[in-house]
Amino acid sequence: MGTDERKSGTNTRLAHIGNDPGDFFGFVNPPVVHASTVLFPDAETMATRNQKYTYGTRGTPTTEALCQAIDELEGSAGTIAVPSGLAAVCVPLLAFLSAGDHVLIVDSVYYPTRNFAERMLRRLGVEVEYYDPHVGARITDLMKPNTKVVFTESPGSNTFEMQDIPAIAEAAHGGGAIVMMDNTWATPVFFRPLDHGVDLSINAATKYPAGHSDLLLGTVSANEACWKQLHDTFIALGVCPAPDDVYQVLRGLRSMGVRLARHQESAFAIARWLEGRQEVAQVLHPGLESHPGHAIWKRDFSGASGVFSFVLAKGGKREAHAFLDALKIFGLGYSWGGFESLAVHVSLEDRTIAKGSYPGPVIRLQIGLEDVEDLQADLETGFEGLRAL
Ligand SMILES: *Cc1c(COP(=O)(O)O)cnc(C)c1O
């Protein structure tokens, strides 16, 4: 990662980062290396492990190509690739927390992250506390002498609260804690966490990097100070991803900028259209001027991806289900970042602080690569389903 890495435009970099074709006979793409054993030329080399690759769990030319590409995007000292986005959340938490430590986790966090904290971190003797996503520099008041990690996610899952990451990072560092950020929504194309004071950037590559709803993968990128501890833990746990999935994510990166531009444009168009609908109380998209976190989004982010929520003006589960069941193009399913549009009725039952006060059910949309007019017509059908109740 040189200082001139940002000289080229995003799409130029996405097309060329990672592997060097010259390293493998000029083939544009790197080989997909299926490996456990790596042979050594002699006993001395084996005893000292004095060669670049030593065993499949420790990395291959395929994982190296992806991790180098992500390092260039993130501006990080090192990146690990793990078998899912959720593993990319859990491994750094395990790497930096011990019994007796205190962790602060944003209350609008991705639910499986909370589940890991509740089921695993508490059992291992870690004190877990949730905080308001709008806390900003006031996180200082929540810091304890044993606070080791502040975990952030911005915008928040499902409700899209924006966090003031630079203010939180400064306060956390002042209190001796490191900062992790789940940056899956923005990807390093629209926000580079390490440039804003974050120590470890987490990405569910399952989403936009992979882009086709056909695999699971996660990455964690660390700054210089945190890289060794992260990498040592990764090696200790043996959570290495499968080579075909790693390759597919590298392949996905090549078109990610173009796909994100389309997701962004279509999502903005649909979000603005929804804002004008009488059935809709509020649209939760940080790129909209009406969003309470819009100023932070504008200051820190260079774009928005294709996932946002809207709040129905009234009703509950029955109304949400009537709307969803009427949809034909939007699929009902979890995850996002693929080529196809999805909708889900969001549950906020796990929240203790960031509950919001919404007059009706919250529906999350992932805007895919379909034509906007067709998606709009499908949502219109959803509203008809609502009226037919
Ligand atoms: C999907 C998601 C993850 C987990 O990714 P998986 O690959 O599905 O395990 C983590 N964080 C956020 C914010 C996500 O949306």
mmCIF file of C-alpha atoms and ligand atoms in Angstrom:
data_model
loop_
_atom_site.group_PDB
_atom_site.id
_atom_site.type_symbol
_atom_site.label_atom_id
_atom_site.label_comp_id
_atom_site.label_asym_id
_atom_site.label_seq_id
_atom_site.Cartn_x
_atom_site.Cartn_y
_atom_site.Cartn_z
ATOM 1 C CA MET A 1 0.000 0.000 0.000
ATOM 2 C CA GLY A 2 1.785 3.096 -1.151
ATOM 3 C CA THR A 3 0.698 6.635 -0.509
ATOM 4 C CA ASP A 4 -0.276 6.957 -4.146
ATOM 5 C CA GLU A 5 -2.848 4.149 -4.018
ATOM 6 C CA ARG A 6 -5.673 6.637 -4.433
ATOM 7 C CA LYS A 7 -4.238 8.272 -7.558
ATOM 8 C CA SER A 8 -6.373 6.089 -9.811
ATOM 9 C CA GLY A 9 -10.143 6.052 -9.759
ATOM 10 C CA THR A 10 -12.046 3.423 -7.780
ATOM 11 C CA ASN A 11 -12.991 1.292 -10.780
ATOM 12 C CA THR A 12 -9.464 1.351 -12.163
ATOM 13 C CA ARG A 13 -8.135 0.137 -8.835
ATOM 14 C CA LEU A 14 -10.833 -2.522 -8.482
ATOM 15 C CA ALA A 15 -9.852 -3.849 -11.902
ATOM 16 C CA HIS A 16 -6.161 -4.267 -11.051
ATOM 17 C CA ILE A 17 -5.614 -4.733 -7.307
ATOM 18 C CA GLY A 18 -4.633 -8.056 -5.732
ATOM 19 C CA ASN A 19 -2.684 -10.419 -7.939
ATOM 20 C CA ASP A 20 -0.058 -9.561 -10.536
ATOM 21 C CA PRO A 21 -0.707 -11.524 -13.764
ATOM 22 C CA GLY A 22 3.078 -11.647 -14.282
ATOM 23 C CA ASP A 23 3.356 -13.936 -11.256
ATOM 24 C CA PHE A 24 1.459 -16.705 -13.032
ATOM 25 C CA PHE A 25 2.379 -16.911 -16.725
ATOM 26 C CA GLY A 26 0.392 -13.775 -17.574
ATOM 27 C CA PHE A 27 -3.021 -15.231 -16.845
ATOM 28 C CA VAL A 28 -5.260 -12.338 -15.865
ATOM 29 C CA ASN A 29 -6.732 -14.190 -12.879
ATOM 30 C CA PRO A 30 -4.833 -16.005 -10.120
ATOM 31 C CA PRO A 31 -4.988 -19.798 -9.797
ATOM 32 C CA VAL A 32 -7.537 -21.292 -7.391
ATOM 33 C CA VAL A 33 -5.219 -23.217 -5.110
ATOM 34 C CA HIS A 34 -6.827 -26.194 -3.374
ATOM 35 C CA ALA A 35 -4.384 -27.100 -0.653
ATOM 36 C CA SER A 36 -3.622 -28.570 2.693
ATOM 37 C CA THR A 37 -0.035 -29.811 2.259
ATOM 38 C CA VAL A 38 2.744 -27.669 0.868
ATOM 39 C CA LEU A 39 6.019 -29.483 0.144
ATOM 40 C CA PHE A 40 9.444 -28.282 1.312
ATOM 41 C CA PRO A 41 12.584 -28.873 -0.776
ATOM 42 C CA ASP A 42 14.596 -30.305 2.155
ATOM 43 C CA ALA A 43 14.440 -31.093 5.882
ATOM 44 C CA GLU A 44 16.184 -27.890 6.926
ATOM 45 C CA THR A 45 13.650 -25.677 5.114
ATOM 46 C CA MET A 46 10.871 -27.771 6.649
ATOM 47 C CA ALA A 47 12.308 -27.425 10.169
ATOM 48 C CA THR A 48 12.665 -23.663 9.863
ATOM 49 C CA ARG A 49 9.521 -23.203 7.736
ATOM 50 C CA ASN A 50 11.644 -20.845 5.729
ATOM 51 C CA GLN A 51 9.453 -20.507 2.659
ATOM 52 C CA LYS A 52 6.530 -18.329 1.691
ATOM 53 C CA TYR A 53 3.694 -20.867 1.988
ATOM 54 C CA THR A 54 3.806 -23.646 4.589
ATOM 55 C CA TYR A 55 0.295 -25.054 5.036
ATOM 56 C CA GLY A 56 -3.181 -24.502 3.602
ATOM 57 C CA THR A 57 -4.631 -22.916 6.769
ATOM 58 C CA ARG A 58 -1.907 -20.267 6.685
ATOM 59 C CA GLY A 59 -2.653 -18.895 3.255
ATOM 60 C CA THR A 60 -2.300 -19.653 -0.452
ATOM 61 C CA PRO A 61 -1.705 -17.543 -3.577
ATOM 62 C CA THR A 62 -5.501 -17.316 -3.880
ATOM 63 C CA THR A 63 -6.143 -15.974 -0.356
ATOM 64 C CA GLU A 64 -3.133 -13.718 -0.699
ATOM 65 C CA ALA A 65 -4.520 -12.172 -3.888
ATOM 66 C CA LEU A 66 -7.823 -11.345 -2.184
ATOM 67 C CA CYS A 67 -6.258 -10.102 1.049
ATOM 68 C CA GLN A 68 -3.838 -7.846 -0.832
ATOM 69 C CA ALA A 69 -6.713 -6.404 -2.849
ATOM 70 C CA ILE A 70 -8.681 -5.682 0.328
ATOM 71 C CA ASP A 71 -5.583 -4.140 1.971
ATOM 72 C CA GLU A 72 -5.311 -1.724 -0.913
ATOM 73 C CA LEU A 73 -8.992 -0.791 -0.648
ATOM 74 C CA GLU A 74 -8.910 -0.408 3.142
ATOM 75 C CA GLY A 75 -5.427 1.096 3.496
ATOM 76 C CA SER A 76 -4.693 -1.632 6.054
ATOM 77 C CA ALA A 77 -1.472 -3.351 7.167
ATOM 78 C CA GLY A 78 -3.017 -6.812 6.853
ATOM 79 C CA THR A 79 -6.286 -8.605 6.070
ATOM 80 C CA ILE A 80 -7.605 -12.044 7.022
ATOM 81 C CA ALA A 81 -10.310 -13.866 5.054
ATOM 82 C CA VAL A 82 -12.696 -16.078 7.038
ATOM 83 C CA PRO A 83 -15.621 -18.363 6.076
ATOM 84 C CA SER A 84 -18.473 -15.890 6.743
ATOM 85 C CA GLY A 85 -19.203 -12.288 7.597
ATOM 86 C CA LEU A 86 -20.243 -13.431 11.045
ATOM 87 C CA ALA A 87 -16.849 -15.093 11.561
ATOM 88 C CA ALA A 88 -15.290 -11.755 10.570
ATOM 89 C CA VAL A 89 -17.147 -10.215 13.533
ATOM 90 C CA CYS A 90 -16.308 -12.993 16.013
ATOM 91 C CA VAL A 91 -12.584 -13.522 15.296
ATOM 92 C CA PRO A 92 -11.440 -9.952 16.115
ATOM 93 C CA LEU A 93 -13.630 -9.887 19.245
ATOM 94 C CA LEU A 94 -11.977 -13.138 20.374
ATOM 95 C CA ALA A 95 -8.569 -11.717 19.453
ATOM 96 C CA PHE A 96 -8.846 -8.586 21.585
ATOM 97 C CA LEU A 97 -11.078 -9.533 24.551
ATOM 98 C CA SER A 98 -10.195 -11.597 27.639
ATOM 99 C CA ALA A 99 -11.988 -12.541 30.844
ATOM 100 C CA GLY A 100 -12.529 -9.433 32.975
ATOM 101 C CA ASP A 101 -12.558 -7.029 30.012
ATOM 102 C CA HIS A 102 -15.445 -4.711 29.168
ATOM 103 C CA VAL A 103 -16.754 -4.248 25.615
ATOM 104 C CA LEU A 104 -19.066 -1.492 24.362
ATOM 105 C CA ILE A 105 -21.275 -2.570 21.449
ATOM 106 C CA VAL A 106 -23.616 -0.284 19.518
ATOM 107 C CA ASP A 107 -27.261 -1.176 20.249
ATOM 108 C CA SER A 108 -28.251 -1.029 16.554
ATOM 109 C CA VAL A 109 -25.772 -3.820 15.822
ATOM 110 C CA TYR A 110 -26.377 -6.690 13.378
ATOM 111 C CA TYR A 111 -28.346 -9.212 15.476
ATOM 112 C CA PRO A 112 -25.933 -12.202 15.163
ATOM 113 C CA THR A 113 -23.148 -9.968 16.566
ATOM 114 C CA ARG A 114 -25.288 -9.394 19.674
ATOM 115 C CA ASN A 115 -26.044 -13.121 19.817
ATOM 116 C CA PHE A 116 -22.286 -13.893 19.812
ATOM 117 C CA ALA A 117 -21.699 -11.347 22.582
ATOM 118 C CA GLU A 118 -24.541 -12.766 24.683
ATOM 119 C CA ARG A 119 -23.786 -16.459 24.139
ATOM 120 C CA MET A 120 -20.005 -16.521 23.901
ATOM 121 C CA LEU A 121 -18.393 -13.347 25.229
ATOM 122 C CA ARG A 122 -20.421 -13.354 28.460
ATOM 123 C CA ARG A 123 -19.633 -17.053 29.002
ATOM 124 C CA LEU A 124 -15.926 -16.276 28.590
ATOM 125 C CA GLY A 125 -16.167 -13.669 31.345
ATOM 126 C CA VAL A 126 -16.369 -10.520 29.224
ATOM 127 C CA GLU A 127 -18.600 -7.705 30.474
ATOM 128 C CA VAL A 128 -20.890 -6.704 27.584
ATOM 129 C CA GLU A 129 -22.626 -3.316 27.422
ATOM 130 C CA TYR A 130 -24.661 -1.713 24.622
ATOM 131 C CA TYR A 131 -24.675 1.996 23.791
ATOM 132 C CA ASP A 132 -26.821 4.483 21.886
ATOM 133 C CA PRO A 133 -25.723 4.772 18.217
ATOM 134 C CA HIS A 134 -25.934 8.582 18.565
ATOM 135 C CA VAL A 135 -23.522 8.648 21.525
ATOM 136 C CA GLY A 136 -20.621 10.313 19.648
ATOM 137 C CA ALA A 137 -17.880 11.710 21.930
ATOM 138 C CA ARG A 138 -20.095 11.076 24.971
ATOM 139 C CA ILE A 139 -18.894 7.459 24.789
ATOM 140 C CA THR A 140 -16.188 8.744 27.161
ATOM 141 C CA ASP A 141 -18.809 8.595 29.939
ATOM 142 C CA LEU A 142 -19.310 4.850 29.325
ATOM 143 C CA MET A 143 -15.627 3.944 29.271
ATOM 144 C CA LYS A 144 -14.294 1.963 32.219
ATOM 145 C CA PRO A 145 -10.677 1.200 33.141
ATOM 146 C CA ASN A 146 -11.203 -2.321 31.684
ATOM 147 C CA THR A 147 -12.898 -1.220 28.421
ATOM 148 C CA LYS A 148 -10.792 -2.868 25.723
ATOM 149 C CA VAL A 149 -12.998 -2.693 22.635
ATOM 150 C CA VAL A 150 -15.602 -0.298 21.252
ATOM 151 C CA PHE A 151 -17.577 -2.058 18.533
ATOM 152 C CA THR A 152 -19.284 0.153 15.946
ATOM 153 C CA GLU A 153 -21.506 -0.391 12.925
ATOM 154 C CA SER A 154 -22.557 2.574 10.815
ATOM 155 C CA PRO A 155 -25.181 2.910 9.563
ATOM 156 C CA GLY A 156 -26.875 0.567 12.058
ATOM 157 C CA SER A 157 -28.472 -2.661 10.878
ATOM 158 C CA ASN A 158 -32.090 -2.256 9.749
ATOM 159 C CA THR A 159 -32.665 1.246 11.169
ATOM 160 C CA PHE A 160 -29.609 2.986 9.648
ATOM 161 C CA GLU A 161 -28.530 5.263 12.524
ATOM 162 C CA MET A 162 -25.278 7.043 11.625
ATOM 163 C CA GLN A 163 -22.447 6.914 14.163
ATOM 164 C CA ASP A 164 -19.890 9.703 14.548
ATOM 165 C CA ILE A 165 -16.952 7.348 13.985
ATOM 166 C CA PRO A 166 -14.077 9.912 14.267
ATOM 167 C CA ALA A 167 -15.464 11.250 17.583
ATOM 168 C CA ILE A 168 -16.003 7.738 18.973
ATOM 169 C CA ALA A 169 -12.526 6.614 17.864
ATOM 170 C CA GLU A 170 -10.866 9.589 19.516
ATOM 171 C CA ALA A 171 -12.721 9.050 22.798
ATOM 172 C CA ALA A 172 -12.134 5.288 22.757
ATOM 173 C CA HIS A 173 -8.416 5.674 22.132
ATOM 174 C CA GLY A 174 -8.256 8.287 24.886
ATOM 175 C CA GLY A 175 -9.598 5.639 27.262
ATOM 176 C CA GLY A 176 -7.193 2.950 26.062
ATOM 177 C CA ALA A 177 -9.660 0.917 23.940
ATOM 178 C CA ILE A 178 -9.432 -0.108 20.295
ATOM 179 C CA VAL A 179 -12.230 0.443 17.799
ATOM 180 C CA MET A 180 -13.779 -2.143 15.484
ATOM 181 C CA MET A 181 -16.257 -1.281 12.763
ATOM 182 C CA ASP A 182 -18.618 -3.503 10.813
ATOM 183 C CA ASN A 183 -18.431 -1.630 7.490
ATOM 184 C CA THR A 184 -20.497 -4.082 5.425
ATOM 185 C CA TRP A 185 -23.084 -1.482 4.331
ATOM 186 C CA ALA A 186 -20.670 1.048 2.822
ATOM 187 C CA THR A 187 -17.849 -1.290 1.738
ATOM 188 C CA PRO A 188 -14.381 0.334 1.582
ATOM 189 C CA VAL A 189 -15.489 1.934 -1.695
ATOM 190 C CA PHE A 190 -17.804 4.387 0.112
ATOM 191 C CA PHE A 191 -16.093 4.564 3.535
ATOM 192 C CA ARG A 192 -12.553 3.698 4.643
ATOM 193 C CA PRO A 193 -12.779 3.074 8.406
ATOM 194 C CA LEU A 194 -9.013 3.144 9.068
ATOM 195 C CA ASP A 195 -8.801 6.684 7.636
ATOM 196 C CA HIS A 196 -11.300 7.766 10.322
ATOM 197 C CA GLY A 197 -9.559 6.281 13.370
ATOM 198 C CA VAL A 198 -10.919 2.729 13.331
ATOM 199 C CA ASP A 199 -8.359 -0.004 14.149
ATOM 200 C CA LEU A 200 -10.108 -3.033 12.626
ATOM 201 C CA SER A 201 -12.472 -2.915 9.645
ATOM 202 C CA ILE A 202 -14.935 -5.787 9.230
ATOM 203 C CA ASN A 203 -16.641 -6.678 5.978
ATOM 204 C CA ALA A 204 -19.221 -9.348 5.162
ATOM 205 C CA ALA A 205 -17.837 -10.068 1.683
ATOM 206 C CA THR A 206 -20.930 -12.239 1.255
ATOM 207 C CA LYS A 207 -22.745 -9.006 0.358
ATOM 208 C CA TYR A 208 -21.456 -6.543 -2.269
ATOM 209 C CA PRO A 209 -17.978 -8.017 -2.885
ATOM 210 C CA ALA A 210 -19.443 -11.439 -3.759
ATOM 211 C CA GLY A 211 -22.557 -9.836 -5.195
ATOM 212 C CA HIS A 212 -24.449 -12.896 -6.377
ATOM 213 C CA SER A 213 -26.068 -14.485 -3.282
ATOM 214 C CA ASP A 214 -24.140 -17.707 -3.852
ATOM 215 C CA LEU A 215 -21.419 -17.775 -1.201
ATOM 216 C CA LEU A 216 -20.357 -16.724 2.293
ATOM 217 C CA LEU A 217 -17.097 -14.963 3.189
ATOM 218 C CA GLY A 218 -15.786 -12.308 5.543
ATOM 219 C CA THR A 219 -12.699 -10.130 5.798
ATOM 220 C CA VAL A 220 -11.062 -8.276 8.688
ATOM 221 C CA SER A 221 -8.488 -5.583 7.953
ATOM 222 C CA ALA A 222 -6.171 -4.253 10.652
ATOM 223 C CA ASN A 223 -3.879 -1.298 11.089
ATOM 224 C CA GLU A 224 -0.197 -1.904 11.868
ATOM 225 C CA ALA A 225 -0.685 -1.936 15.663
ATOM 226 C CA CYS A 226 -3.459 -4.566 15.628
ATOM 227 C CA TRP A 227 -2.333 -6.804 12.758
ATOM 228 C CA LYS A 228 -0.167 -9.291 14.674
ATOM 229 C CA GLN A 229 -2.758 -10.008 17.370
ATOM 230 C CA LEU A 230 -5.475 -10.453 14.736
ATOM 231 C CA HIS A 231 -3.353 -12.725 12.557
ATOM 232 C CA ASP A 232 -2.116 -14.846 15.500
ATOM 233 C CA THR A 233 -5.734 -15.450 16.561
ATOM 234 C CA PHE A 234 -6.762 -16.325 13.009
ATOM 235 C CA ILE A 235 -3.963 -18.931 12.826
ATOM 236 C CA ALA A 236 -4.817 -20.271 16.296
ATOM 237 C CA LEU A 237 -8.476 -20.791 15.362
ATOM 238 C CA GLY A 238 -7.968 -22.350 11.914
ATOM 239 C CA VAL A 239 -10.944 -20.469 10.448
ATOM 240 C CA CYS A 240 -9.660 -20.437 6.874
ATOM 241 C CA PRO A 241 -12.094 -20.032 3.982
ATOM 242 C CA ALA A 242 -12.545 -22.395 1.008
ATOM 243 C CA PRO A 243 -10.493 -21.508 -2.100
ATOM 244 C CA ASP A 244 -13.369 -21.356 -4.589
ATOM 245 C CA ASP A 245 -15.224 -18.851 -2.416
ATOM 246 C CA VAL A 246 -12.117 -16.705 -1.995
ATOM 247 C CA TYR A 247 -11.647 -16.686 -5.753
ATOM 248 C CA GLN A 248 -15.285 -15.735 -6.380
ATOM 249 C CA VAL A 249 -14.981 -12.752 -4.053
ATOM 250 C CA LEU A 250 -11.868 -11.523 -5.860
ATOM 251 C CA ARG A 251 -13.803 -11.953 -9.113
ATOM 252 C CA GLY A 252 -16.694 -10.002 -7.610
ATOM 253 C CA LEU A 253 -14.435 -7.077 -6.658
ATOM 254 C CA ARG A 254 -13.717 -6.394 -10.342
ATOM 255 C CA SER A 255 -17.316 -5.346 -10.965
ATOM 256 C CA MET A 256 -18.201 -4.144 -7.461
ATOM 257 C CA GLY A 257 -17.773 -0.432 -8.205
ATOM 258 C CA VAL A 258 -20.046 -0.600 -11.239
ATOM 259 C CA ARG A 259 -22.628 -2.655 -9.365
ATOM 260 C CA LEU A 260 -22.547 -0.344 -6.338
ATOM 261 C CA ALA A 261 -23.116 2.703 -8.555
ATOM 262 C CA ARG A 262 -26.249 1.082 -9.912
ATOM 263 C CA HIS A 263 -27.457 -0.130 -6.482
ATOM 264 C CA GLN A 264 -26.897 3.407 -5.168
ATOM 265 C CA GLU A 265 -28.736 5.160 -7.979
ATOM 266 C CA SER A 266 -31.732 2.816 -7.938
ATOM 267 C CA ALA A 267 -31.992 2.848 -4.135
ATOM 268 C CA PHE A 268 -31.971 6.658 -4.076
ATOM 269 C CA ALA A 269 -34.691 6.786 -6.731
ATOM 270 C CA ILE A 270 -36.911 4.345 -4.858
ATOM 271 C CA ALA A 271 -36.228 5.909 -1.443
ATOM 272 C CA ARG A 272 -37.231 9.352 -2.767
ATOM 273 C CA TRP A 273 -40.348 7.911 -4.383
ATOM 274 C CA LEU A 274 -41.310 6.174 -1.118
ATOM 275 C CA GLU A 275 -40.903 9.463 0.775
ATOM 276 C CA GLY A 276 -43.784 10.874 -1.247
ATOM 277 C CA ARG A 277 -46.177 7.996 -0.521
ATOM 278 C CA GLN A 278 -48.989 8.522 1.959
ATOM 279 C CA GLU A 279 -48.659 4.889 3.152
ATOM 280 C CA VAL A 280 -45.101 5.669 4.323
ATOM 281 C CA ALA A 281 -44.305 7.550 7.558
ATOM 282 C CA GLN A 282 -40.531 7.710 7.165
ATOM 283 C CA VAL A 283 -37.713 6.456 4.937
ATOM 284 C CA LEU A 284 -34.569 5.387 6.824
ATOM 285 C CA HIS A 285 -31.812 6.095 4.282
ATOM 286 C CA PRO A 286 -28.837 8.206 5.496
ATOM 287 C CA GLY A 287 -28.354 9.696 2.023
ATOM 288 C CA LEU A 288 -31.733 11.473 2.249
ATOM 289 C CA GLU A 289 -31.778 15.057 3.551
ATOM 290 C CA SER A 290 -34.629 14.058 5.901
ATOM 291 C CA HIS A 291 -32.460 11.466 7.715
ATOM 292 C CA PRO A 292 -31.251 12.542 11.193
ATOM 293 C CA GLY A 293 -27.751 11.215 10.401
ATOM 294 C CA HIS A 294 -27.512 12.822 6.968
ATOM 295 C CA ALA A 295 -24.863 15.393 7.976
ATOM 296 C CA ILE A 296 -22.510 12.662 9.271
ATOM 297 C CA TRP A 297 -23.095 10.563 6.167
ATOM 298 C CA LYS A 298 -22.297 13.545 3.933
ATOM 299 C CA ARG A 299 -19.194 14.459 5.928
ATOM 300 C CA ASP A 300 -17.665 10.962 6.113
ATOM 301 C CA PHE A 301 -19.048 8.750 3.331
ATOM 302 C CA SER A 302 -18.576 9.085 -0.424
ATOM 303 C CA GLY A 303 -21.709 7.152 -1.362
ATOM 304 C CA ALA A 304 -24.580 4.940 -0.286
ATOM 305 C CA SER A 305 -25.216 1.307 -1.092
ATOM 306 C CA GLY A 306 -28.595 -0.187 -1.953
ATOM 307 C CA VAL A 307 -30.046 -1.201 1.425
ATOM 308 C CA PHE A 308 -32.434 0.980 3.430
ATOM 309 C CA SER A 309 -35.714 0.724 5.333
ATOM 310 C CA PHE A 310 -39.052 2.489 5.375
ATOM 311 C CA VAL A 311 -41.733 2.731 8.037
ATOM 312 C CA LEU A 312 -45.377 2.133 7.231
ATOM 313 C CA ALA A 313 -47.646 4.947 8.474
ATOM 314 C CA LYS A 314 -49.637 2.546 10.640
ATOM 315 C CA GLY A 315 -50.312 -1.075 11.466
ATOM 316 C CA GLY A 316 -48.191 -3.962 12.668
ATOM 317 C CA LYS A 317 -47.301 -7.499 11.658
ATOM 318 C CA ARG A 318 -50.547 -8.077 9.735
ATOM 319 C CA GLU A 319 -49.974 -4.997 7.527
ATOM 320 C CA ALA A 320 -46.280 -5.815 7.022
ATOM 321 C CA HIS A 321 -47.136 -9.348 5.919
ATOM 322 C CA ALA A 322 -49.900 -8.159 3.561
ATOM 323 C CA PHE A 323 -47.419 -5.800 1.897
ATOM 324 C CA LEU A 324 -44.662 -8.435 1.621
ATOM 325 C CA ASP A 325 -46.948 -11.225 0.399
ATOM 326 C CA ALA A 326 -48.179 -9.061 -2.490
ATOM 327 C CA LEU A 327 -44.647 -8.531 -3.863
ATOM 328 C CA LYS A 328 -43.657 -10.475 -6.985
ATOM 329 C CA ILE A 329 -40.151 -9.266 -7.890
ATOM 330 C CA PHE A 330 -38.803 -8.560 -4.393
ATOM 331 C CA GLY A 331 -37.930 -11.878 -2.784
ATOM 332 C CA LEU A 332 -38.522 -12.480 0.923
ATOM 333 C CA GLY A 333 -35.132 -13.409 2.272
ATOM 334 C CA TYR A 334 -32.212 -12.432 4.467
ATOM 335 C CA SER A 335 -28.863 -11.039 3.455
ATOM 336 C CA TRP A 336 -28.298 -8.539 0.645
ATOM 337 C CA GLY A 337 -25.712 -7.276 -1.835
ATOM 338 C CA GLY A 338 -26.776 -9.669 -4.580
ATOM 339 C CA PHE A 339 -28.198 -8.810 -7.999
ATOM 340 C CA GLU A 340 -31.793 -9.405 -6.905
ATOM 341 C CA SER A 341 -34.095 -7.266 -4.784
ATOM 342 C CA LEU A 342 -35.212 -8.440 -1.345
ATOM 343 C CA ALA A 343 -37.628 -7.309 1.353
ATOM 344 C CA VAL A 344 -37.946 -8.227 5.011
ATOM 345 C CA HIS A 345 -40.107 -7.160 7.968
ATOM 346 C CA VAL A 346 -37.539 -5.990 10.489
ATOM 347 C CA SER A 347 -37.665 -7.056 14.138
ATOM 348 C CA LEU A 348 -36.369 -4.586 16.704
ATOM 349 C CA GLU A 349 -37.145 -6.834 19.672
ATOM 350 C CA ASP A 350 -33.488 -7.353 20.557
ATOM 351 C CA ARG A 351 -32.895 -3.608 21.007
ATOM 352 C CA THR A 352 -32.500 -2.195 24.505
ATOM 353 C CA ILE A 353 -31.736 1.455 23.618
ATOM 354 C CA ALA A 354 -32.106 2.155 19.891
ATOM 355 C CA LYS A 355 -35.745 1.143 19.745
ATOM 356 C CA GLY A 356 -36.872 4.269 17.881
ATOM 357 C CA SER A 357 -40.493 5.343 17.927
ATOM 358 C CA TYR A 358 -41.988 4.113 14.712
ATOM 359 C CA PRO A 359 -45.744 4.449 14.071
ATOM 360 C CA GLY A 360 -45.867 1.266 11.958
ATOM 361 C CA PRO A 361 -43.789 -1.739 10.928
ATOM 362 C CA VAL A 362 -40.260 -1.253 9.564
ATOM 363 C CA ILE A 363 -39.577 -2.876 6.194
ATOM 364 C CA ARG A 364 -36.045 -3.238 4.882
ATOM 365 C CA LEU A 365 -35.364 -3.272 1.153
ATOM 366 C CA GLN A 366 -32.306 -4.443 -0.718
ATOM 367 C CA ILE A 367 -32.456 -2.798 -4.126
ATOM 368 C CA GLY A 368 -30.984 -5.117 -6.728
ATOM 369 C CA LEU A 369 -29.918 -4.555 -10.319
ATOM 370 C CA GLU A 370 -33.400 -4.802 -11.873
ATOM 371 C CA ASP A 371 -35.035 -1.848 -13.641
ATOM 372 C CA VAL A 372 -36.305 0.812 -11.252
ATOM 373 C CA GLU A 373 -39.702 1.118 -12.972
ATOM 374 C CA ASP A 374 -40.337 -2.591 -12.422
ATOM 375 C CA LEU A 375 -39.307 -2.416 -8.778
ATOM 376 C CA GLN A 376 -41.520 0.623 -8.235
ATOM 377 C CA ALA A 377 -44.461 -1.161 -9.868
ATOM 378 C CA ASP A 378 -43.834 -4.134 -7.582
ATOM 379 C CA LEU A 379 -43.864 -1.916 -4.475
ATOM 380 C CA GLU A 380 -47.091 -0.363 -5.808
ATOM 381 C CA THR A 381 -48.508 -3.904 -5.835
ATOM 382 C CA GLY A 382 -47.397 -4.214 -2.212
ATOM 383 C CA PHE A 383 -49.345 -1.071 -1.280
ATOM 384 C CA GLU A 384 -52.385 -2.489 -3.104
ATOM 385 C CA GLY A 385 -52.039 -5.628 -0.959
ATOM 386 C CA LEU A 386 -52.103 -3.348 2.063
ATOM 387 C CA ARG A 387 -55.257 -1.550 0.898
ATOM 388 C CA ALA A 388 -56.991 -4.877 0.243
ATOM 389 C CA LEU A 389 -56.767 -5.816 3.942
HETATM 390 C C1 LIG B 1 -24.722 -10.072 6.623
HETATM 391 C C2 LIG B 1 -23.968 -9.303 7.628
HETATM 392 C C3 LIG B 1 -22.961 -9.920 8.379
HETATM 393 C C4 LIG B 1 -22.664 -11.390 8.319
HETATM 394 O O1 LIG B 1 -22.360 -11.896 7.053
HETATM 395 P P1 LIG B 1 -22.594 -13.445 6.728
HETATM 396 O O2 LIG B 1 -21.603 -13.716 5.668
HETATM 397 O O3 LIG B 1 -24.007 -13.549 6.285
HETATM 398 O O4 LIG B 1 -22.315 -14.222 7.983
HETATM 399 C C5 LIG B 1 -22.261 -9.135 9.282
HETATM 400 N N1 LIG B 1 -22.544 -7.827 9.436
HETATM 401 C C6 LIG B 1 -23.513 -7.215 8.738
HETATM 402 C C7 LIG B 1 -23.769 -5.770 8.962
HETATM 403 C C8 LIG B 1 -24.257 -7.931 7.822
HETATM 404 O O5 LIG B 1 -25.236 -7.325 7.151
#
